[in-house]
Coordinates of C-alpha atoms and ligand atoms in Angstrom, one line a residue:
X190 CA 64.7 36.0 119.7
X191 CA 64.6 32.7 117.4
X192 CA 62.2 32.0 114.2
X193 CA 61.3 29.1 112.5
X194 CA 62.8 28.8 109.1
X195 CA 60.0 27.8 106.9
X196 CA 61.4 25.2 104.4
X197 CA 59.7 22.0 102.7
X198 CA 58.4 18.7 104.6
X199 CA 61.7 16.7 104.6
X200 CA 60.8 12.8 103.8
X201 CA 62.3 10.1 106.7
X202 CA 64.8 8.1 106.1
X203 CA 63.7 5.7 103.3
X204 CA 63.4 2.2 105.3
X205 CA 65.0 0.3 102.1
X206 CA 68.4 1.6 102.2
X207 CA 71.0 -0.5 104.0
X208 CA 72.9 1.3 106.5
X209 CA 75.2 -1.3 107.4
X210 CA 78.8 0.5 107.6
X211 CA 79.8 -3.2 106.4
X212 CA 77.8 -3.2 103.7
X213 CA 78.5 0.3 103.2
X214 CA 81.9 0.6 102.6
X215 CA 82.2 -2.8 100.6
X216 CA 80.1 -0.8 98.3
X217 CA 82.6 2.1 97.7
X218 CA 85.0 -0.4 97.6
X219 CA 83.5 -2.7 94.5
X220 CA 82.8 0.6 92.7
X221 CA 86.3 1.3 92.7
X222 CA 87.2 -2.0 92.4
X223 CA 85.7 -2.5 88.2
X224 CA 88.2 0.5 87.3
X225 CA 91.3 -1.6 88.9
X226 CA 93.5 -3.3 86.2
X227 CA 95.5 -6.6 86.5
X228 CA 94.3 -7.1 90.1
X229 CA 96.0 -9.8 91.7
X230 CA 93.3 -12.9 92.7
X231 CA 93.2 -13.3 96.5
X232 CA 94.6 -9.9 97.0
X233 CA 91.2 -8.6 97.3
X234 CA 89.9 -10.0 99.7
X235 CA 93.0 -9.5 102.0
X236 CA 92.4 -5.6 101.4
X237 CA 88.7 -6.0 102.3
X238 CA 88.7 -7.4 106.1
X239 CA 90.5 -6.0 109.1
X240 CA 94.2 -7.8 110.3
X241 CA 93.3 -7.8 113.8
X242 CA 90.0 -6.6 115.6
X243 CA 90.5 -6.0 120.0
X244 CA 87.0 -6.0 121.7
X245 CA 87.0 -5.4 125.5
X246 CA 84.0 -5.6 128.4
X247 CA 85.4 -3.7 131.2
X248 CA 83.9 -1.8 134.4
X249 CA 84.1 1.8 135.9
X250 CA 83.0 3.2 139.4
X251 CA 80.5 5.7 138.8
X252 CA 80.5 8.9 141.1
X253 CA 77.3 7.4 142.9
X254 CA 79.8 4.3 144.1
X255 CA 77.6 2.5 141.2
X256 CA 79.8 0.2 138.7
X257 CA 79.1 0.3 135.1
X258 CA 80.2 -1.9 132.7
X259 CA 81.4 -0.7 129.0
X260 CA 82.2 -2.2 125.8
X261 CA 84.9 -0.6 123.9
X262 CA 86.7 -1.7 120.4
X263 CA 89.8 -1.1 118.1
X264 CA 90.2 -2.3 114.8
X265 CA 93.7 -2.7 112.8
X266 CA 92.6 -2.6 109.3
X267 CA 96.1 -2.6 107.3
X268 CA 99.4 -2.1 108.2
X269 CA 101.3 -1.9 105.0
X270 CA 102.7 1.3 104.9
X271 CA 103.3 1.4 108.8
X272 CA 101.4 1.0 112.1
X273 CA 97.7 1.8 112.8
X274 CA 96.7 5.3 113.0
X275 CA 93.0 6.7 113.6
X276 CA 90.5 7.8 116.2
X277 CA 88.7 7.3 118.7
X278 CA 85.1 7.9 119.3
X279 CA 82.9 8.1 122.4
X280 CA 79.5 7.8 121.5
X281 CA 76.2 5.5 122.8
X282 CA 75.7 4.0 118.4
X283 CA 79.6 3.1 118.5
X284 CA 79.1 -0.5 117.2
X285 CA 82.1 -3.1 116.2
X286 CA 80.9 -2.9 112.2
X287 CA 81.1 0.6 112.6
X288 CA 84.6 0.8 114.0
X289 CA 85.8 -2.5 111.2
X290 CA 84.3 0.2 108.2
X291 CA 86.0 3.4 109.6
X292 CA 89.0 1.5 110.1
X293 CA 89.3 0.9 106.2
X294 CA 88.4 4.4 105.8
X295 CA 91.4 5.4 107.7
X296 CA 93.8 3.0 105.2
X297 CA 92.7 4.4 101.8
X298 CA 92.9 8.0 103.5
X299 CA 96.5 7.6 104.5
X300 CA 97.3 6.0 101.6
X301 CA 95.6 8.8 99.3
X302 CA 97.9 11.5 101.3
X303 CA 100.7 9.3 100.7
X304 CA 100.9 9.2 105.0
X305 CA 103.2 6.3 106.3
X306 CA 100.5 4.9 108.6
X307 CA 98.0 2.3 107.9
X308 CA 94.2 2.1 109.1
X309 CA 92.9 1.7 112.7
X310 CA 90.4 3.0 114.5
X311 CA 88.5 2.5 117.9
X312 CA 85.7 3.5 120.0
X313 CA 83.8 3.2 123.3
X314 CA 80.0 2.4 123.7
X315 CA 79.3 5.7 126.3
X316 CA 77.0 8.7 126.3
X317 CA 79.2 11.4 127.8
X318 CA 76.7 13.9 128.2
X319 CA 75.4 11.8 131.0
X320 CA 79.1 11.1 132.2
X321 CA 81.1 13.5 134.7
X322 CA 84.7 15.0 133.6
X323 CA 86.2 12.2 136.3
X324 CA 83.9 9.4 135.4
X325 CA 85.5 10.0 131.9
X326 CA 89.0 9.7 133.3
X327 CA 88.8 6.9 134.7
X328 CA 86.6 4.9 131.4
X329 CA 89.4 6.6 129.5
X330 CA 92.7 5.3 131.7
X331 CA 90.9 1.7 132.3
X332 CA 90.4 1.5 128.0
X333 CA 93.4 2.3 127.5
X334 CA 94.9 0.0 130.0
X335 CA 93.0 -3.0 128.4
X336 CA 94.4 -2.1 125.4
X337 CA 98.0 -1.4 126.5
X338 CA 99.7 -3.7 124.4
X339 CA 97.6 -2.9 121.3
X340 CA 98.4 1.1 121.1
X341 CA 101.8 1.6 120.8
X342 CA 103.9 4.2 119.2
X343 CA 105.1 2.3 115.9
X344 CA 102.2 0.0 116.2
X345 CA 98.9 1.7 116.8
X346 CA 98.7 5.2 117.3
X347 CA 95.0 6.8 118.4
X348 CA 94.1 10.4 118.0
X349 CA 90.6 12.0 118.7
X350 CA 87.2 12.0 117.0
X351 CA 83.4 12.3 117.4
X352 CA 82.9 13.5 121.7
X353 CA 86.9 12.6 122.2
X354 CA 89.4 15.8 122.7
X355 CA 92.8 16.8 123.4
X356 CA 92.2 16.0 127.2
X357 CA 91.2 12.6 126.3
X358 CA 94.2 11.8 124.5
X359 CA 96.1 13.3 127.4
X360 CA 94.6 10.5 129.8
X361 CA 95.7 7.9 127.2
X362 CA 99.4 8.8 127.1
X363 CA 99.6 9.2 130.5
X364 CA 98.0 5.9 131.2
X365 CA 100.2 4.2 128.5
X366 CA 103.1 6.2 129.6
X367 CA 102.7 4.7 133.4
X368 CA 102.7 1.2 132.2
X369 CA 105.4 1.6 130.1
X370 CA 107.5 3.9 131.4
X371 CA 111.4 4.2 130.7
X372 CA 110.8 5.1 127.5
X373 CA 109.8 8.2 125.0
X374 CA 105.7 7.8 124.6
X375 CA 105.2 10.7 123.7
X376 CA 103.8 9.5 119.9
X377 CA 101.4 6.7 121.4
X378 CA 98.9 8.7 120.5
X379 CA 98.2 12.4 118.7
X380 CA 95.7 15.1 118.7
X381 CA 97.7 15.8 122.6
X382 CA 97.9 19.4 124.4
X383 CA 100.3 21.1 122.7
X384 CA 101.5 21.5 126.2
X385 CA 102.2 17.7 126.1
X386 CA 103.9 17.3 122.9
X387 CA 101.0 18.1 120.7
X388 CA 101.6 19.8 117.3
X389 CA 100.4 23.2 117.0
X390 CA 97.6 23.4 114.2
X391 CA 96.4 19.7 114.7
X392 CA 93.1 21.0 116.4
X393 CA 92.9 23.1 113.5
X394 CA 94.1 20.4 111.1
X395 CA 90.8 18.8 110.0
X396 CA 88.3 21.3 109.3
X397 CA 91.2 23.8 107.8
X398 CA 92.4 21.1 106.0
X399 CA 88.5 20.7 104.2
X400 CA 88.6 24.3 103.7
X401 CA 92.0 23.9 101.7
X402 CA 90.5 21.1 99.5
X403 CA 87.3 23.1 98.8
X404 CA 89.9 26.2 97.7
X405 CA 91.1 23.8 95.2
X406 CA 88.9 22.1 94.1
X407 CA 87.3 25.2 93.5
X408 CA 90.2 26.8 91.1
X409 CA 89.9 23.6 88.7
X410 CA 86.9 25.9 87.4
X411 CA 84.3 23.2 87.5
X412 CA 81.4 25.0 89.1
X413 CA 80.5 28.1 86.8
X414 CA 81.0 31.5 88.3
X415 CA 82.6 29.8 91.5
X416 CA 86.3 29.5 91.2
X417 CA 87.0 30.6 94.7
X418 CA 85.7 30.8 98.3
X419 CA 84.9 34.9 97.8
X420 CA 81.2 34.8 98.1
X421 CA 79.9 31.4 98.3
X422 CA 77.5 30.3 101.2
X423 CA 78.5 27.6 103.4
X424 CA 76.3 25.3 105.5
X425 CA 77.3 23.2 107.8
X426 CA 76.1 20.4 109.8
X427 CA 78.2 19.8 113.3
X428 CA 79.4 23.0 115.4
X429 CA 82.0 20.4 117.1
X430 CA 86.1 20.8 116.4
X431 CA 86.4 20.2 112.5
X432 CA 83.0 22.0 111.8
X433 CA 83.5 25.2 114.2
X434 CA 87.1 25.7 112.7
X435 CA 86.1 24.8 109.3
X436 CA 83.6 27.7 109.6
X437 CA 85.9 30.5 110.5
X438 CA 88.6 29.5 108.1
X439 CA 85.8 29.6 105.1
X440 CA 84.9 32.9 106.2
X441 CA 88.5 34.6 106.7
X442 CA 88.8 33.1 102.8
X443 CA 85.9 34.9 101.9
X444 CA 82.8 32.7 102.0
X445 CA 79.4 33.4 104.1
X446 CA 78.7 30.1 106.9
X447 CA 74.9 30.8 106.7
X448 CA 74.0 27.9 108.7
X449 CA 75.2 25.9 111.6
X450 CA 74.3 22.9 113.7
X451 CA 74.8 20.8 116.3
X452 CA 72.7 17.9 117.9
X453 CA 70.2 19.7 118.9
X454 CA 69.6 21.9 116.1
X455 CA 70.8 24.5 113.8
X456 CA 70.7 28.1 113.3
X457 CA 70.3 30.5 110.0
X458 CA 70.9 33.6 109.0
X459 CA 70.8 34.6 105.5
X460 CA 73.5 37.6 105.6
X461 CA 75.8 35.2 107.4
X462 CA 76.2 34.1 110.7
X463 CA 78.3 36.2 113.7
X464 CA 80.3 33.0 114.5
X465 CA 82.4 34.6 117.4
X466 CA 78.4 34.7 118.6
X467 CA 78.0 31.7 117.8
X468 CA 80.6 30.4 119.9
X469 CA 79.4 32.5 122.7
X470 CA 76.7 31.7 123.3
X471 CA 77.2 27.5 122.5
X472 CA 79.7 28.0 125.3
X473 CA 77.1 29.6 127.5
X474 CA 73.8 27.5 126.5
X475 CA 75.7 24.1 125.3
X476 CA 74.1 24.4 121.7
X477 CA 73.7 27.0 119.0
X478 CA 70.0 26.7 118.8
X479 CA 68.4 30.2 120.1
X480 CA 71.7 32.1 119.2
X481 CA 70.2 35.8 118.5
X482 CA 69.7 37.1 115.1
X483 CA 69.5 33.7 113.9
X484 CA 66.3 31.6 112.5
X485 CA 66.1 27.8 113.7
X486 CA 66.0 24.7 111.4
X487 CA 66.2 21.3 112.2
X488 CA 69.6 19.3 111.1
X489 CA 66.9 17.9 108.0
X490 CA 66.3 21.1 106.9
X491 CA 69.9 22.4 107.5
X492 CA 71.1 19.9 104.9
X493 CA 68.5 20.8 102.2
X494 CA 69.3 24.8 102.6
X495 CA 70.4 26.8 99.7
X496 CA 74.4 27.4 99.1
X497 CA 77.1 26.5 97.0
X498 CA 78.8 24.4 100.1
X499 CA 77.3 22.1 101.8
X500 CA 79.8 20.3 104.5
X501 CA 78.4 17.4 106.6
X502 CA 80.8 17.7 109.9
X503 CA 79.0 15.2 112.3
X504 CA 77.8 11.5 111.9
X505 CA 77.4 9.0 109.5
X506 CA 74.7 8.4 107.0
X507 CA 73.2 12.2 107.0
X508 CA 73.4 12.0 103.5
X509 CA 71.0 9.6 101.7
X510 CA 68.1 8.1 98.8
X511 CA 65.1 10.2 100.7
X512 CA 67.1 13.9 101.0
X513 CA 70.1 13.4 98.5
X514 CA 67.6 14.4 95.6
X515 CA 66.8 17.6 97.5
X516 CA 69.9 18.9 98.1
X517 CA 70.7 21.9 97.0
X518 CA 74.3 22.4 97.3
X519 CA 76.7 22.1 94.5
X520 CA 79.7 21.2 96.4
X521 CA 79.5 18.8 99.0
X522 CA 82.7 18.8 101.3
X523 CA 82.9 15.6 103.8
X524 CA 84.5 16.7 107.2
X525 CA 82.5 13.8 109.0
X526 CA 83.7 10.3 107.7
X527 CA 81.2 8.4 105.8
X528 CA 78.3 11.3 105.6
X529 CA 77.2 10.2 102.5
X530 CA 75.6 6.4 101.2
X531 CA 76.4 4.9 98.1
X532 CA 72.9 5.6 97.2
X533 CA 73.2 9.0 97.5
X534 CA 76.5 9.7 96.0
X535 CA 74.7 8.1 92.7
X536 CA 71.9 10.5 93.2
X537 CA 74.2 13.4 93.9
X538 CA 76.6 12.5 90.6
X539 CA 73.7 12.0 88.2
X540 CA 72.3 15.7 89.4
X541 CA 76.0 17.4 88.7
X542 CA 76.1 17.6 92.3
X543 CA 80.1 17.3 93.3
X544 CA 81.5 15.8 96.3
X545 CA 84.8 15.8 97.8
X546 CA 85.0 12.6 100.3
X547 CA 85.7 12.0 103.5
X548 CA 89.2 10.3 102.5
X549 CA 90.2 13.6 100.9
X550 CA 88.3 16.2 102.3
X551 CA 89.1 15.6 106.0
X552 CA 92.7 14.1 105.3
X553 CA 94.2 17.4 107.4
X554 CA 93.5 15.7 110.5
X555 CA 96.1 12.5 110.1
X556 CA 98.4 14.5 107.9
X557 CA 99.0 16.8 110.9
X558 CA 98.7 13.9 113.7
X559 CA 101.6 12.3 111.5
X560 CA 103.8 15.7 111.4
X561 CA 102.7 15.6 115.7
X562 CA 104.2 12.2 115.5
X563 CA 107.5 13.1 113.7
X564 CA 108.3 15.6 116.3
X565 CA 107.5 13.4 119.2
X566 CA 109.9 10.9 118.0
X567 CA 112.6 14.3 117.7
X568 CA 111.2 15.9 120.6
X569 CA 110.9 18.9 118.7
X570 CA 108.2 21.3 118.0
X571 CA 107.8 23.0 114.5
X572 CA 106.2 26.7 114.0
X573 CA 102.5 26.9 113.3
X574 CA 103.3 28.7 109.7
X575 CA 105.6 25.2 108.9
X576 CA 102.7 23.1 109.5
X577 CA 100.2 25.4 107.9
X578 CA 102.1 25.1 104.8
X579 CA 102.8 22.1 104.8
X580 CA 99.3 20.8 105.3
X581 CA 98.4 23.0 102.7
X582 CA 100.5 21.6 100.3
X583 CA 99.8 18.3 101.1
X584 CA 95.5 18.9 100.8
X585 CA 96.5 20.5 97.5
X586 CA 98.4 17.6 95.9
X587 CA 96.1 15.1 97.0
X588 CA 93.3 17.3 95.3
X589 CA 95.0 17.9 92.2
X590 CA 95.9 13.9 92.1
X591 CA 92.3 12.9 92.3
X592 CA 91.5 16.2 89.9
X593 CA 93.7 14.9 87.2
X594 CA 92.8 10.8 87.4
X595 CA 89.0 12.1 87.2
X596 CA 90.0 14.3 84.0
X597 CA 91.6 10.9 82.9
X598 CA 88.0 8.9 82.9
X599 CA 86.5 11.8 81.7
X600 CA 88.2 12.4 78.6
X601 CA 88.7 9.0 78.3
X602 CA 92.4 8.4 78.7
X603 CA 91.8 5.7 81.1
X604 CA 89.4 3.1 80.3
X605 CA 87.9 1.1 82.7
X606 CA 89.5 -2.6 83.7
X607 CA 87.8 -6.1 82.6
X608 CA 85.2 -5.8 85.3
X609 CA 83.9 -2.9 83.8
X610 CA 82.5 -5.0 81.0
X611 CA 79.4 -5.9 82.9
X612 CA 79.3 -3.0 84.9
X613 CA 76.4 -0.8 83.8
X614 CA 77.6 1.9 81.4
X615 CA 78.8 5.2 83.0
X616 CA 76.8 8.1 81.3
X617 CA 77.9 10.9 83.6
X618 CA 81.9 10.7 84.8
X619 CA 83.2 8.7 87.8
X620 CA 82.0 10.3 91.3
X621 CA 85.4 12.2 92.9
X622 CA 85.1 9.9 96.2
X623 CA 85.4 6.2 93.5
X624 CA 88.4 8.2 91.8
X625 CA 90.3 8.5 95.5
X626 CA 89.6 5.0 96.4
X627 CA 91.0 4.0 93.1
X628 CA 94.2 5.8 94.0
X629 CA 94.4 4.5 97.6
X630 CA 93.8 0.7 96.8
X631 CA 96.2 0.7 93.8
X632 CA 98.8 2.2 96.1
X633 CA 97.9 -0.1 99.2
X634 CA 97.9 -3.5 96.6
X635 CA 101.2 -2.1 94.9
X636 CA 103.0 -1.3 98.3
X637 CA 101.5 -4.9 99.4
X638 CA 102.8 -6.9 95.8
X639 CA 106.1 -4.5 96.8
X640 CA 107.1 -6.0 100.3
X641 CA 106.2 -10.0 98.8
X642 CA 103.5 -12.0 100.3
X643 CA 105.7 -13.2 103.3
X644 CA 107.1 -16.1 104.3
Ligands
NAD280 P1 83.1 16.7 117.8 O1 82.6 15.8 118.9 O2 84.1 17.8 118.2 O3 81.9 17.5 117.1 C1 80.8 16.8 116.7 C2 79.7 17.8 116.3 O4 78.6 17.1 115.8 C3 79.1 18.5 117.6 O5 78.8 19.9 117.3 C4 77.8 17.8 117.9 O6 76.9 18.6 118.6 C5 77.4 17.5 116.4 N1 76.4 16.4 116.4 C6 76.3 15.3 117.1 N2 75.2 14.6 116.7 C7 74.6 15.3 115.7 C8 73.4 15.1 115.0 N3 72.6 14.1 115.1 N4 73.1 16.1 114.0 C9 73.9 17.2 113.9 N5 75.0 17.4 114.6 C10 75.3 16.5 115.5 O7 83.6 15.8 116.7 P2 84.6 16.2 115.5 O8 86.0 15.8 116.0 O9 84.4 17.6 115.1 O10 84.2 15.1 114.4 C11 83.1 15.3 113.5 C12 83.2 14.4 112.4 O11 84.5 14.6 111.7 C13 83.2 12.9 112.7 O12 82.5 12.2 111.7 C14 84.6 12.5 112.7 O13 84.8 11.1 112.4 C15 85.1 13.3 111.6 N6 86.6 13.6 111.6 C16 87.2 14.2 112.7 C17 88.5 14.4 112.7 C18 89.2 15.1 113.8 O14 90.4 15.3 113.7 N7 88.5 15.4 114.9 C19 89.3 13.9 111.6 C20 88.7 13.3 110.5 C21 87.3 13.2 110.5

């Protein structure tokens, strides 16, 4: 049997805020921007728009004989450290803006693990709870034959995201792999069956690797009386593959998930959740609302619960002006890309309220899809325990990099750049997710200044 958890009126989403991923991410990107030195003129706006954008109509034959008609897109945002990498994501609010601002993300995130891929990502306008498994086949093979000379192995290399999974990337290899055959495909695209070349660990990858950057984070002794995971309760919003693995491997380090959701709801239980019955019975009912023991909240409500953790492993925007002042986490942990508005993150900063961004939080997923692509090209396959460690070490470096610039603005080693000077005055210390996009556009400019403006 199911309760209501009584909890406050949460407010809507305030009507002001501009929720334009466009807008959005130029936003992140100017805040870093005033803390950039010596920034070469013109080179700005290079960084800020995508080098190629791919937009396709394209039909499928329903299983009723019906044909439907589907717009797909896939954005190249840089390539200056090597060829495209990111997901793709089947989902009816997939717009082109979207797709241009997650594309970016995908750049500074690479560059911020120090990954050799540059920034791409794509998606396809398509409900697929109202799809069957073989309608989804055949939209997958027929996207990925309109865009057979845009993926490519040392060009642009897709992997899965939001309602996309391992057997979605094993319909896109096989379609690319048929209309280019006579060659090794294998690392077209990651996030395969590990039967099919996949890495083991990447389905793993993500939400582990936001467990490892909480650890962290965590030891830098920031939050009083929390300088591990032993004891501290975890919510988090989106049972799907980053959120559902993030939650066991925050327990097995010693934390208590005390909330879960997924689109249709959440569930809460105060002494921690069973998640293995959790699982269960999402596998047998298709959501965790109604699991037993548990007491029902709404995906509002989840995100206002009391913990240490909060980690937002769904959509965009969940995170905003009308709930970021209610929020009661003190460490929030971005496995979804772009969770969180530039309103809120101000909101969250000025309340002490930390938060690990997408670009470092959820960096496990490309690190591993680049070691998946490394052994493609060797045809090899590297022990889970290699992979583990090294994705730990890499989460862990790119932590304590951000870690020690932040320490640099806050003891005031590093002063802020010209632009600064009429930039309001910063009274509480950078945000984490400015200090990481500080990082990843010096690198991508540097790296860009390095190779020379060709011809
Ligand atoms: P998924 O499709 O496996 O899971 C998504 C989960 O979100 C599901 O549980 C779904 O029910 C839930 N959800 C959907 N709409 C919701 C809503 N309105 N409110 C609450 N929950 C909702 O997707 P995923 O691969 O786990 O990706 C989740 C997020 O993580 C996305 O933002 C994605 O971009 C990001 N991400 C994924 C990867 C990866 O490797 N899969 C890597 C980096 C970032």
């Amino acid at each position: 049997m199911t309760n209501k958890l009584k909890t406050s009126k949460t407010d809507s989403v305030p009507e002001a805020e501009n929720f334009d991923p466009v807008y959005i991410s130029e936003q992140q990107f100017n805040r870093a921007l005033v803390h950039i030195k010596d920034f070469r003129k013109g080179l700005v706006a290079f960084l800020k728009q995508p080098k190629r954008i791919y937009t396709v109509n394209f039909p499928v034959e329903l299983d009723d004989g019906t044909v439907q008609s589907f717009q797909g897109h896939r954005v190249l945002h840089n390539r200056v450290f090597g060829p495209g990498k990111g997901g793709i994501r089947y989902h009816p609010d997939v717009t082109l803006e979207e797709v241009v601002s997650l594309a970016k993300l995908m750049t500074w995130k690479c560059a911020l693990v120090n990954i050799p891929f540059g920034g791409a990502k794509g998606g396809v306008v398509c409900n697929t709870k109202q799809l069957s498994e073989s309608e989804l086949r055949r939209l997958t093979r027929r996207f990925t034959a309109e865009m057979a000379d845009v993926f490519g192995p040392f060009t642009d290399i897709p992997a899965p995201d939001l309602y996309t999974s391992e057997q979605t990337m094993a319909w896109i290899f096989d379609t690319y792999d048929v209309l280019h055959s006579g060659a090794n495909n294998r690392s077209v695209v990651t996030g395969k069956p590990v039967s099919m070349g996949g890495s083991l660990g990447r389905h793993e990858a993500t939400g582990r690797g936001c467990v490892y950057a909480a650890r962290r984070f965590l030891s830098k002794a920031l939050l009083p009386n929390q300088q591990d995971l032993g004891g501290a309760r975890v919510v988090i919003q989106g049972f799907g593959d980053v959120g559902a693995v993030a939650a066991t491997d925050f327990c097995r380090q010693g934390a208590k998930v005390v909330a879960v959701s997924d689109s249709q709801g959440g569930v809460f239980r105060e002494d921690g959740l069973d998640l293995d019955e959790v699982t269960a019975f999402k596998a047998e009912h298709g959501t965790v609302v109604g699991t037993p023991k548990t007491l029902t909240v709404t995906n509002e409500e989840l995100l206002e619960l009391d913990c240490e953790i909060l980690m937002p492993a769904a959509l965009g925007n969940q995170i905003h002006s009308g709930n970021a002042g209610r929020i009661k986490a003190r460490l929030i942990v971005e496995g979804a890309n772009n969770p969180t508005t530039p309103a809120a993150d101000s909101i969250l900063n000025s309340r002490g309220i930390y938060v690990l961004p997408d670009i470092l939080a959820n960096a496990g997923g490309v690190t591993v899809s680049y070691y998946e692509w490394v052994q493609n090209q060797a045809n090899e396959q590297w022990d889970a325990e290699e992979i583990d460690a090294k994705l730990q070490s890499k989460m862990y470096r790119a932590v304590d990099a951000v870690f020690s610039r932040w320490q640099g603005f806050v003891v005031g080693d590093e002063v802020a750049g010209e632009r600064d000077a009429t930039a309001a005055n910063h009274e509480r210390p950078l945000d984490f997710r400015t200090v990481a996009l500080i990082i990843a556009i010096e690198r991508v400019a540097e790296a860009t200044l390095m190779r020379g403006i060709w011809p």
